[in-house]
Coordinates of C-alpha atoms in Angstrom, one line a residue:
Chain K
X30 CA -15.4 35.6 -11.6
X31 CA -13.7 37.8 -14.2
X32 CA -14.2 36.8 -17.9
X33 CA -10.6 36.1 -18.2
X34 CA -10.5 33.2 -15.1
X35 CA -13.6 32.0 -17.1
X36 CA -12.0 31.7 -20.2
X37 CA -8.7 29.8 -18.4
X38 CA -11.1 27.4 -16.6
X39 CA -12.5 26.6 -20.2
X40 CA -9.2 26.0 -21.8
X41 CA -7.9 24.0 -19.0
X42 CA -11.2 22.0 -19.2
X43 CA -10.5 21.4 -22.9
X44 CA -6.8 20.3 -22.2
X45 CA -8.1 17.8 -19.3
X46 CA -10.5 16.5 -21.9
X47 CA -7.8 15.9 -24.7
X48 CA -5.7 14.4 -22.2
X49 CA -8.2 11.6 -20.5
X50 CA -10.5 11.5 -23.8
X51 CA -13.7 12.6 -24.7
X52 CA -15.7 9.8 -23.2
X53 CA -17.9 9.7 -20.0
X54 CA -15.3 7.2 -18.7
X55 CA -13.1 10.2 -18.7
X56 CA -15.8 12.2 -16.3
X57 CA -14.4 11.7 -13.0
X58 CA -10.8 12.4 -14.0
X59 CA -11.6 15.9 -15.5
X60 CA -13.9 16.6 -12.5
X61 CA -11.3 15.7 -10.1
X62 CA -8.6 17.8 -12.1
X63 CA -10.9 21.0 -11.8
X64 CA -11.9 20.1 -8.1
X65 CA -7.9 20.2 -7.1
X66 CA -7.2 23.6 -9.4
X67 CA -10.2 25.4 -8.6
X68 CA -11.2 24.1 -5.2
X69 CA -15.1 23.5 -6.7
X70 CA -16.5 22.3 -9.8
X71 CA -18.8 25.5 -10.6
X72 CA -22.1 25.4 -12.9
X73 CA -20.2 26.8 -15.3
X74 CA -17.6 24.0 -15.3
X75 CA -20.3 21.4 -15.2
X76 CA -22.0 22.9 -18.2
X77 CA -18.7 23.4 -20.2
X78 CA -17.8 19.4 -19.5
X79 CA -21.2 18.3 -20.7
X80 CA -21.3 20.2 -23.8
X81 CA -17.9 18.5 -24.5
X82 CA -19.2 15.4 -23.7
X83 CA -22.5 15.7 -25.0
X84 CA -24.2 15.2 -22.0
X85 CA -26.8 16.9 -20.2
X86 CA -25.2 19.2 -17.2
X87 CA -27.3 17.4 -14.7
X88 CA -25.7 14.2 -15.6
X89 CA -22.2 16.0 -14.6
X90 CA -24.2 17.6 -11.6
X91 CA -25.3 14.4 -10.3
X92 CA -21.7 13.1 -10.3
X93 CA -20.4 16.0 -8.3
X94 CA -23.0 15.6 -5.6
X95 CA -22.3 12.1 -5.0
X96 CA -18.8 12.0 -4.4
X97 CA -17.6 13.6 -1.0
X98 CA -14.4 15.0 -2.7
X99 CA -16.0 16.8 -5.2
X100 CA -18.1 20.0 -4.7
X101 CA -20.2 22.8 -6.5
X102 CA -19.5 25.1 -3.5
X103 CA -15.9 26.7 -3.3
X104 CA -13.9 25.0 -0.7
X105 CA -10.9 26.3 1.4
X106 CA -7.0 26.1 -0.1
X107 CA -6.5 23.5 2.7
X108 CA -9.0 20.9 3.3
X109 CA -8.6 19.5 6.5
X110 CA -10.5 15.8 6.8
X111 CA -10.5 14.6 10.3
X112 CA -10.8 10.7 10.1
X113 CA -14.0 10.1 12.8
X114 CA -14.6 6.0 12.5
X115 CA -14.4 4.2 15.2
X116 CA -10.3 3.5 15.6
X117 CA -9.5 7.4 15.8
X118 CA -12.5 7.8 17.7
X119 CA -10.9 5.4 20.4
X120 CA -7.7 7.0 20.1
X121 CA -9.2 10.6 20.9
X122 CA -10.6 12.3 17.7
X123 CA -12.7 14.5 19.9
X124 CA -9.9 16.1 21.5
X125 CA -8.4 17.0 18.0
X126 CA -11.3 18.1 16.6
X127 CA -12.1 20.6 19.4
X128 CA -8.3 22.0 18.8
X129 CA -8.9 22.2 15.3
X130 CA -12.5 24.4 15.6
X131 CA -10.4 26.5 18.2
X132 CA -7.3 27.0 16.0
X133 CA -9.4 27.6 13.1
X134 CA -12.4 29.3 14.3
X135 CA -14.8 27.4 12.2
X136 CA -16.4 24.5 12.8
X137 CA -16.7 20.9 10.5
X138 CA -18.3 21.8 7.4
X139 CA -17.5 25.2 7.3
X140 CA -14.6 27.2 5.3
X141 CA -12.9 30.3 6.9
X142 CA -14.0 33.5 5.3
X143 CA -10.4 34.2 4.0
X144 CA -10.9 30.8 1.9
X145 CA -7.7 29.3 3.2
X146 CA -9.3 26.2 5.1
X147 CA -12.3 24.0 4.8
X148 CA -13.0 21.8 8.0
X149 CA -14.6 18.3 7.4
X150 CA -14.7 15.0 8.7
X151 CA -13.9 12.3 6.6
X152 CA -14.7 8.1 7.0
X153 CA -11.7 5.8 7.6
X154 CA -8.6 6.9 5.8
X155 CA -6.7 3.8 6.5
X156 CA -4.7 5.2 9.1
X157 CA -6.2 2.9 12.0
X158 CA -3.1 1.7 13.6
X159 CA -1.9 5.1 14.2
X160 CA -4.9 7.6 15.1
X161 CA -6.3 10.2 15.4
X162 CA -5.4 10.8 11.8
X163 CA -6.2 13.7 9.5
X164 CA -5.4 14.7 6.1
X165 CA -4.1 18.4 4.7
X166 CA -5.1 18.2 1.0
X167 CA -3.4 14.7 0.0
X168 CA -1.0 14.6 2.9
X169 CA -1.5 12.4 6.2
X170 CA -0.7 13.1 9.3
X171 CA -1.0 10.6 11.7
X172 CA -0.9 10.2 15.7
X173 CA -1.8 13.4 16.0
X174 CA -1.8 15.4 19.5
X175 CA -3.9 18.7 20.3
X176 CA -0.5 20.3 20.8
X177 CA 0.4 19.4 17.3
X178 CA -2.7 20.9 15.6
X179 CA -0.9 24.3 15.4
X180 CA 2.2 22.8 14.0
X181 CA 0.4 21.3 11.1
X182 CA -1.8 24.6 10.3
X183 CA 1.2 27.1 10.7
X184 CA 2.8 26.0 7.1
X185 CA -0.7 26.3 5.6
X186 CA -1.2 29.7 6.8
X187 CA 2.1 30.8 5.7
X188 CA 2.0 30.8 2.2
X189 CA -0.2 28.8 -0.6
X190 CA -0.6 25.8 0.7
X191 CA 0.5 23.0 2.5
X192 CA 3.4 21.7 0.1
X193 CA 4.8 25.1 -0.4
X194 CA 7.1 24.6 2.6
X195 CA 7.8 21.3 2.1
X196 CA 9.3 22.0 -1.5
X197 CA 11.2 24.9 -0.3
X198 CA 13.1 22.4 2.3
X199 CA 13.5 19.9 -0.1
X200 CA 15.1 22.5 -2.4
X201 CA 17.5 23.3 0.0
X202 CA 18.6 19.8 1.0
Chain L
X1 CA 4.5 6.8 2.8
X2 CA 3.5 5.9 6.5
X3 CA 5.0 2.3 7.4
X4 CA 2.4 0.4 10.0
X5 CA 3.1 0.7 13.6
X6 CA 3.8 -3.1 13.8
X7 CA 4.0 -5.6 11.2
X8 CA 4.3 -9.5 11.3
X9 CA 6.5 -11.8 8.8
X10 CA 4.8 -11.9 5.9
X11 CA 5.2 -14.6 3.0
X12 CA 5.5 -12.0 0.5
X13 CA 9.1 -11.3 1.8
X14 CA 10.0 -14.6 0.3
X15 CA 8.9 -13.9 -3.1
X16 CA 10.6 -11.5 -5.2
X17 CA 8.5 -8.6 -7.4
X18 CA 8.7 -10.0 -11.3
X19 CA 8.7 -13.7 -10.0
X20 CA 5.0 -14.2 -10.4
X21 CA 4.9 -12.5 -13.6
X22 CA 7.7 -14.8 -14.9
X23 CA 6.0 -18.0 -13.5
X24 CA 2.8 -17.0 -15.1
X25 CA 4.2 -16.4 -18.3
X26 CA 5.9 -19.8 -18.0
X27 CA 2.6 -21.4 -17.8
X28 CA -0.4 -21.4 -20.4
X29 CA -3.1 -19.2 -19.5
X30 CA -5.5 -22.4 -18.7
X31 CA -2.7 -23.5 -16.4
X32 CA -2.6 -20.1 -14.3
X33 CA -6.3 -20.6 -14.3
X34 CA -5.4 -24.2 -12.8
X35 CA -3.2 -23.6 -10.5
X36 CA -5.5 -21.1 -8.8
X37 CA -8.2 -23.1 -8.6
X38 CA -6.0 -25.6 -7.2
X39 CA -4.9 -23.3 -4.4
X40 CA -8.2 -22.6 -3.6
X41 CA -7.8 -19.1 -3.2
X42 CA -10.6 -17.1 -2.6
X43 CA -11.3 -13.3 -2.9
X44 CA -9.6 -11.6 0.0
X45 CA -11.8 -8.3 -0.1
X46 CA -14.2 -10.5 2.2
X47 CA -16.7 -11.8 0.0
X48 CA -14.9 -15.0 -0.9
X49 CA -15.6 -15.7 -4.7
X50 CA -12.9 -18.3 -5.8
X51 CA -10.5 -16.3 -7.7
X52 CA -9.9 -19.4 -10.0
X53 CA -13.3 -19.5 -11.2
X54 CA -13.8 -16.3 -11.5
X55 CA -10.9 -16.0 -13.9
X56 CA -12.2 -19.1 -15.6
X57 CA -15.7 -17.0 -16.4
X58 CA -13.6 -14.3 -17.9
X59 CA -11.2 -16.4 -19.5
X60 CA -14.3 -17.9 -21.2
X61 CA -16.3 -14.7 -22.1
X62 CA -16.4 -14.1 -25.7
X63 CA -15.0 -10.6 -26.7
X64 CA -11.5 -8.6 -27.6
X65 CA -11.6 -6.1 -24.9
X66 CA -11.2 -7.5 -21.3
X67 CA -10.2 -5.9 -18.2
X68 CA -8.1 -6.6 -15.0
X69 CA -9.2 -4.4 -12.6
X70 CA -7.6 -4.0 -9.1
X71 CA -9.6 -2.8 -6.0
X72 CA -7.7 -0.9 -4.2
X73 CA -10.8 1.2 -2.9
X74 CA -10.1 0.6 0.5
X75 CA -12.4 2.1 2.9
X76 CA -13.7 -0.5 5.2
X77 CA -13.4 0.9 8.7
X78 CA -10.3 -0.6 10.4
X79 CA -8.8 -1.9 7.3
X80 CA -5.1 -0.6 6.0
X81 CA -3.6 -3.4 4.5
X82 CA -4.2 -2.5 0.8
X83 CA -2.1 0.7 1.6
X84 CA 0.6 -1.2 3.5
X85 CA 0.5 -3.9 0.0
X86 CA 0.7 -1.1 -2.0
X87 CA 3.4 0.6 -0.4
X88 CA 5.7 -2.5 0.3
X89 CA 4.5 -5.4 -2.2
X90 CA 3.0 -3.1 -5.4
X91 CA 5.3 -5.2 -7.5
X92 CA 3.8 -8.5 -6.5
X93 CA 0.4 -6.8 -7.1
X94 CA 1.2 -5.9 -10.3
X95 CA 2.5 -9.4 -11.2
X96 CA -0.7 -10.7 -9.7
X97 CA -2.6 -8.2 -12.3
X98 CA -0.3 -8.8 -15.6
X99 CA -0.9 -12.7 -14.7
X100 CA -4.5 -11.9 -15.0
X101 CA -4.3 -10.0 -18.3
X102 CA -2.1 -13.3 -19.5
X103 CA -4.6 -15.8 -18.0
X104 CA -8.0 -14.2 -19.6
X105 CA -6.5 -12.7 -22.5
X106 CA -6.9 -8.9 -21.4
X107 CA -4.9 -6.0 -22.7
X108 CA -6.2 -3.5 -20.0
X109 CA -5.4 -3.4 -16.2
X110 CA -6.7 -0.6 -13.8
X111 CA -5.9 0.2 -10.8
X112 CA -8.8 2.0 -8.8
X113 CA -7.1 3.7 -5.9
X114 CA -9.1 5.3 -3.4
X115 CA -9.2 9.0 -3.5
X116 CA -7.6 9.2 0.5
X117 CA -4.6 7.6 -0.8
X118 CA -3.8 9.9 -3.6
X119 CA -0.2 10.5 -1.9
X120 CA 0.5 7.0 -3.4
X121 CA 0.1 7.8 -6.7
X122 CA 3.5 9.1 -7.5
X123 CA 5.1 6.1 -6.5
X124 CA 2.6 3.7 -8.2
X125 CA 3.2 5.7 -11.2
X126 CA 6.8 5.5 -10.8
X127 CA 6.8 1.6 -10.2
X128 CA 4.5 1.2 -13.5
X129 CA 6.9 3.3 -15.5
X130 CA 9.5 1.4 -14.3
X131 CA 7.9 -2.4 -15.5
X132 CA 7.0 -0.4 -19.0
X133 CA 11.0 0.4 -19.3
X134 CA 11.8 -3.2 -18.2
X135 CA 8.9 -4.4 -20.8
X136 CA 7.2 -6.0 -18.1
X137 CA 4.3 -3.7 -19.4
X138 CA 3.3 -2.8 -22.9
X139 CA 3.7 -4.4 -25.9
X140 CA 4.8 -8.0 -26.0
X141 CA 5.4 -8.4 -21.9
X142 CA 8.2 -10.5 -21.1
X143 CA 9.2 -11.0 -24.5
X144 CA 6.0 -13.0 -25.3
X145 CA 4.9 -11.7 -28.8
X146 CA 1.1 -10.6 -28.8
X147 CA 0.9 -10.4 -25.3
X148 CA 0.2 -6.6 -24.5
X149 CA -0.7 -5.1 -21.2
X150 CA -0.7 -2.4 -19.5
X151 CA -2.1 -0.9 -16.2
X152 CA -3.4 2.7 -15.5
X153 CA -4.4 4.3 -12.5
X154 CA -7.9 5.8 -11.4
X155 CA -8.8 7.6 -8.8
X156 CA -11.9 7.5 -6.9
X157 CA -13.5 10.6 -5.1
X158 CA -14.2 9.5 -1.6
X159 CA -16.6 7.3 -1.7
X160 CA -17.1 3.9 0.7
X161 CA -19.6 2.3 -1.4
X162 CA -17.4 2.3 -5.0
X163 CA -15.5 -0.7 -2.9
X164 CA -18.4 -2.8 -4.3
X165 CA -17.6 -3.9 -7.6
X166 CA -20.2 -3.1 -9.9
X167 CA -20.0 0.4 -8.2
X168 CA -16.6 0.5 -8.7
X169 CA -17.1 -0.2 -12.2
X170 CA -20.0 2.5 -12.4
X171 CA -17.6 4.9 -11.2
X172 CA -15.1 4.2 -13.7
X173 CA -17.6 4.7 -16.2
X174 CA -18.3 8.4 -15.3
X175 CA -21.2 7.6 -13.1
X176 CA -22.6 7.8 -9.7
X177 CA -21.1 4.8 -7.8
X178 CA -24.4 2.9 -7.3
X179 CA -24.2 -0.7 -7.5
X180 CA -25.9 -2.7 -10.4
X181 CA -28.1 -5.6 -10.1
X182 CA -26.4 -8.9 -10.4
X183 CA -26.2 -10.9 -12.9
X184 CA -24.7 -10.0 -15.0
X185 CA -21.6 -10.2 -13.1
X186 CA -18.5 -8.2 -14.7
X187 CA -17.1 -11.6 -15.7
X188 CA -19.5 -11.2 -18.6
X189 CA -20.5 -7.7 -18.5
X190 CA -18.1 -5.6 -16.7
X191 CA -16.4 -2.2 -17.4
X192 CA -17.7 -0.7 -20.7
X193 CA -19.9 -4.1 -20.9
X194 CA -16.6 -6.1 -21.3
X195 CA -15.8 -8.8 -19.2
X196 CA -13.6 -7.8 -16.5
X197 CA -12.5 -9.4 -13.3
X198 CA -12.3 -7.4 -10.0
X199 CA -9.9 -8.7 -7.2
X200 CA -9.0 -7.2 -4.3
X201 CA -5.0 -5.8 -4.0
X202 CA -4.4 -8.8 -1.7
X203 CA -5.4 -11.6 -3.9
X204 CA -3.7 -10.1 -6.7
X205 CA -0.4 -10.1 -4.4
X206 CA -1.1 -13.7 -3.4
X207 CA -2.0 -14.5 -7.1
X208 CA 1.9 -13.7 -7.4
X209 CA 2.9 -16.0 -4.4
X210 CA 0.8 -18.8 -5.5
X211 CA 2.2 -19.1 -9.3
X212 CA 5.8 -18.6 -7.7
X213 CA 5.7 -21.1 -4.8
X214 CA 2.9 -23.3 -6.5
X215 CA -0.7 -24.5 -5.3
X216 CA 0.3 -27.0 -2.7
X217 CA 2.3 -24.3 -0.8
X218 CA -0.7 -22.1 -0.3
X219 CA -2.9 -25.2 0.5
X220 CA -1.0 -26.6 2.9
X221 CA -2.2 -23.7 5.5
X222 CA -5.4 -22.6 6.5
X223 CA -8.9 -24.8 6.3
X224 CA -10.7 -27.3 3.5
X225 CA -12.9 -24.2 2.7
X226 CA -10.5 -21.5 3.4
X227 CA -6.9 -22.3 2.3
X228 CA -3.8 -20.4 2.7
X229 CA -2.7 -17.2 4.3
X230 CA -4.5 -13.8 5.0
X231 CA -3.5 -10.3 6.1
X232 CA -5.1 -8.5 8.9
X233 CA -5.0 -5.1 9.8
X234 CA -5.2 -4.6 13.6
X235 CA -6.4 -1.6 15.6
X236 CA -7.9 -0.6 18.6
X237 CA -7.3 -1.8 22.2
X238 CA -4.2 -4.2 22.0
X239 CA -0.5 -3.9 22.6
X240 CA 0.8 -4.1 19.0
X241 CA -1.8 -2.7 16.5
X242 CA -0.5 -3.0 13.1
X243 CA -0.3 -5.3 9.8
X244 CA -0.2 -9.3 10.4
X245 CA -0.2 -12.1 8.1
X246 CA -2.1 -15.3 9.6
X247 CA -3.2 -18.8 8.4
X248 CA -7.0 -18.7 8.1
X249 CA -9.1 -20.7 10.2
X250 CA -7.1 -19.0 13.2
X251 CA -9.3 -18.6 16.3
X252 CA -9.9 -15.1 17.8
X253 CA -8.3 -16.0 20.8
X254 CA -4.9 -16.6 18.9
X255 CA -4.8 -13.8 16.9
X256 CA -5.4 -11.6 19.9
X257 CA -2.8 -12.7 21.8
X258 CA -0.2 -12.4 18.8
X259 CA -1.1 -8.6 18.7
X260 CA -1.3 -8.3 22.8
X261 CA -5.0 -8.1 22.9
X262 CA -6.3 -10.9 25.1
X263 CA -8.1 -9.1 27.4
X264 CA -10.5 -7.6 25.0
X265 CA -14.2 -7.2 25.7
X266 CA -14.8 -7.7 22.4
X267 CA -13.9 -7.9 18.5
X268 CA -14.9 -6.1 15.2
X269 CA -14.1 -8.7 12.8
X270 CA -15.0 -7.4 9.4
X271 CA -14.9 -3.5 9.9
X272 CA -18.2 -1.8 10.3
X273 CA -19.8 -4.2 7.9
X274 CA -18.6 -7.2 10.1
X275 CA -19.4 -9.1 12.9
X276 CA -19.0 -8.2 16.5
X277 CA -17.6 -11.0 18.5
X278 CA -17.9 -11.1 22.6
X279 CA -15.3 -12.8 25.0
X280 CA -17.4 -15.6 25.0
X281 CA -17.1 -16.2 21.0
X282 CA -13.1 -15.8 20.9
X283 CA -13.1 -19.4 20.5
X284 CA -14.5 -19.0 17.0
X285 CA -12.3 -19.2 13.9
X286 CA -11.9 -16.4 11.0
X287 CA -12.6 -18.1 8.0
X288 CA -15.2 -18.2 5.3
X289 CA -17.0 -21.0 6.7
X290 CA -17.2 -19.0 10.2
X291 CA -16.6 -15.4 10.8
X292 CA -15.8 -14.1 7.5
X293 CA -13.6 -10.9 7.1
X294 CA -11.8 -8.8 4.7
X295 CA -9.1 -8.7 7.2
X296 CA -10.4 -5.7 9.5
X297 CA -9.9 -6.4 13.2
X298 CA -10.5 -3.7 15.8
X299 CA -10.2 -4.7 19.7
X300 CA -12.3 -3.0 22.5
X301 CA -11.1 -3.0 25.4
X302 CA -13.1 -3.7 28.5
X303 CA -14.1 -0.2 29.3
X304 CA -15.5 0.2 25.9
X305 CA -19.1 1.3 25.6
X306 CA -20.2 -0.9 22.8
X307 CA -23.6 1.3 22.1
X308 CA -21.1 4.2 21.1
X309 CA -19.1 1.6 18.8
X310 CA -22.6 0.8 17.4
X311 CA -23.6 4.5 16.6
X312 CA -20.2 5.2 15.2
X313 CA -20.8 2.5 12.4
X314 CA -24.4 3.3 11.8
X315 CA -23.0 7.2 11.5
X316 CA -20.7 5.9 9.1
X317 CA -23.6 3.9 6.6
X318 CA -25.9 6.9 7.0
X319 CA -23.1 8.7 5.2
X320 CA -21.9 6.0 3.0
X321 CA -25.3 4.9 1.7
X322 CA -25.7 5.4 -2.0
X323 CA -29.0 6.2 -1.4
X324 CA -30.4 3.9 -4.3
X325 CA -32.5 1.1 -2.5
X326 CA -34.7 1.8 0.3
X327 CA -34.0 -0.6 3.0
X328 CA -30.3 1.0 3.0
X329 CA -31.1 4.5 2.6
X330 CA -34.0 4.7 5.2
X331 CA -33.2 1.7 7.1
X332 CA -29.8 3.3 8.2
X333 CA -31.0 6.4 9.7
X334 CA -34.1 4.4 11.4
X335 CA -31.3 1.8 13.2
X336 CA -29.5 5.3 14.3
X337 CA -32.4 6.8 15.4
X338 CA -33.0 3.6 17.5
X339 CA -29.4 4.0 19.1
X340 CA -30.1 7.4 20.2
X341 CA -33.0 6.6 21.8
X342 CA -31.2 3.2 23.6
X343 CA -28.2 6.1 24.5
X344 CA -31.0 8.4 26.3
X345 CA -32.2 4.8 27.7
X346 CA -35.5 5.5 26.5
X347 CA -36.5 2.5 24.2
X348 CA -38.8 -0.3 24.8
X349 CA -38.2 -3.7 24.6
X350 CA -40.8 -4.1 22.0
X351 CA -39.2 -0.9 19.9
X352 CA -35.6 -2.6 20.1
X353 CA -36.9 -5.8 18.8
X354 CA -38.7 -3.9 15.9
X355 CA -35.3 -2.3 15.4
X356 CA -33.6 -5.9 15.2
X357 CA -36.3 -7.2 12.8
X358 CA -35.7 -3.8 10.6
X359 CA -32.2 -5.0 10.7
X360 CA -32.8 -8.3 9.4
X361 CA -35.0 -6.6 7.0
X362 CA -31.9 -5.0 5.3
X363 CA -29.7 -8.1 5.1
X364 CA -32.5 -9.5 3.3
X365 CA -33.9 -6.9 1.0
X366 CA -30.8 -4.7 0.2
X367 CA -29.3 -4.6 -3.2
X368 CA -25.8 -4.7 -2.2
X369 CA -23.4 -5.8 0.4
X370 CA -23.2 -2.2 1.8
X371 CA -26.9 -2.4 2.6
X372 CA -27.2 -6.0 3.4
X373 CA -24.2 -5.8 6.0
X374 CA -24.8 -2.2 7.5
X375 CA -27.0 -3.7 10.2
X376 CA -24.5 -6.5 11.1
X377 CA -22.8 -4.6 13.7
X378 CA -25.9 -3.3 15.4
X379 CA -27.7 -6.7 15.7
X380 CA -24.2 -8.9 16.9
X381 CA -24.2 -5.6 19.4
X382 CA -27.6 -5.6 20.6
X383 CA -27.6 -9.2 20.7
X384 CA -24.1 -9.7 22.9
X385 CA -24.2 -6.5 25.0
X386 CA -27.7 -6.2 26.7
X387 CA -26.0 -4.2 29.6
X388 CA -24.3 -1.6 27.7
X389 CA -27.4 -1.3 25.1
X390 CA -30.6 -1.5 27.2
X391 CA -32.0 0.7 30.3
X392 CA -29.1 3.1 30.4
X393 CA -29.3 6.1 33.0
X394 CA -27.4 9.2 32.1
X395 CA -24.6 8.5 35.0
X396 CA -23.7 5.0 33.7
X397 CA -23.4 5.5 29.8
X398 CA -20.1 4.5 29.1
X399 CA -18.9 3.0 32.2
X400 CA -20.7 -0.5 32.4
X401 CA -19.0 -3.6 32.0
X402 CA -21.0 -6.6 30.3

């Protein structure tokens, strides 16, 4: 990371701390913002947060390591989470998993070398009546079939994420 | 927003948003609590603590700052009713929360929304802002001098255990989501050590309905110990999966026939932490005194391999155990190993009975509800589905009927 990037991250963190407050209960919202913008909560970020909250960085690490949606290693720009819990399992999640692996060229728990995609399992995402279901970042897709997988991935490949195409369409409408 | 595949009629349709708050403010705080106590409403998250009593304790707790917390960390496998309620009836939920603020004397409300539902955040924020504009949140709510109450949304970050109320509070405080010892209970020592009520999304929505329609309306359905109605999330092998409202005390058979799943082999009632009922028990009732549930109903058709079901649930718990107490942290992987042995058809009867006794120990010795219930599905499946579980050979796995 360039020094400039570090400085930018530091000033972001300070801004988020100002927004959410400088006490321990602000920790999770701040970490969520860091994760969202920087795709991970780096050691450097943990140190900065800890300094501002007056706690030991290991306290921050213990929180980052606890939550599935926080990571200390960089994730892809598009995090794909396929639900593996029973209802989606019964509706054929294994086929979707296979197609995702085929189309992305990575396995579960891996990030593509270009940093565009991370493929993960999710526990029940609350779409049990219309599985198999998956999430691309915050967006949910339901009743997914293997032939839909490429349609779901294509907008992510095209530019900077799953929202880019949708916002373009909204702009035209 | 994604609508459920099917939905039944709901009593929520007969109650307008904001009516619940108006009804609450027309009563004294003590009368609100008394109405809820009279209605017999119990916590709809599944644990079934009487809502009136919880609010009474919190109202009686000394202290200036109190909190009303809405548990929207819906993570139980097979449950999606809270997502539906927050999409279609969020006004009622917010009415219920504000009524809670009025009843216990709280100024702060928090919706703890699971991270997986981040896409609902904008919709909920817009509704909250609309309520602020109408003075239904903020200073002097509903024109009542001195009653200040506002609601903020806080996001979870992908941890099932945070649906446990004390773990949820830990998470709000910026800690790992590890459940606390109880007592003290949140009604005395909750968020930031202040008195707090933590209720499920559905509970708050029913609070609004009860305040509008009266305790007697609620009491007239259900059983003596489980009054009123309940929302169910139905998935799995049935014709009409979706969200339904049924009276408490409904038999499993009646529920199945309503959703087109009458020929089921088994039904998982209460999600991964719940009970797996075989066809022979479909005459049992869904109620706090019989089979309790937070509303998750997963239907298994005749060809389902029940050992695979047990395995899926145990994989879930191995992942979601917070790791704090030994019975849950070490017990779940041990049970999962056992299921893998069973899967290969290489588990002695003696070892299986040891696994069952380990499961019973976990039920007794775990610290929180997650560990206490994580062996339920395994134990009920071993008990009821012997042919799926024991002496499997490679060619028969998954194709045998019990």
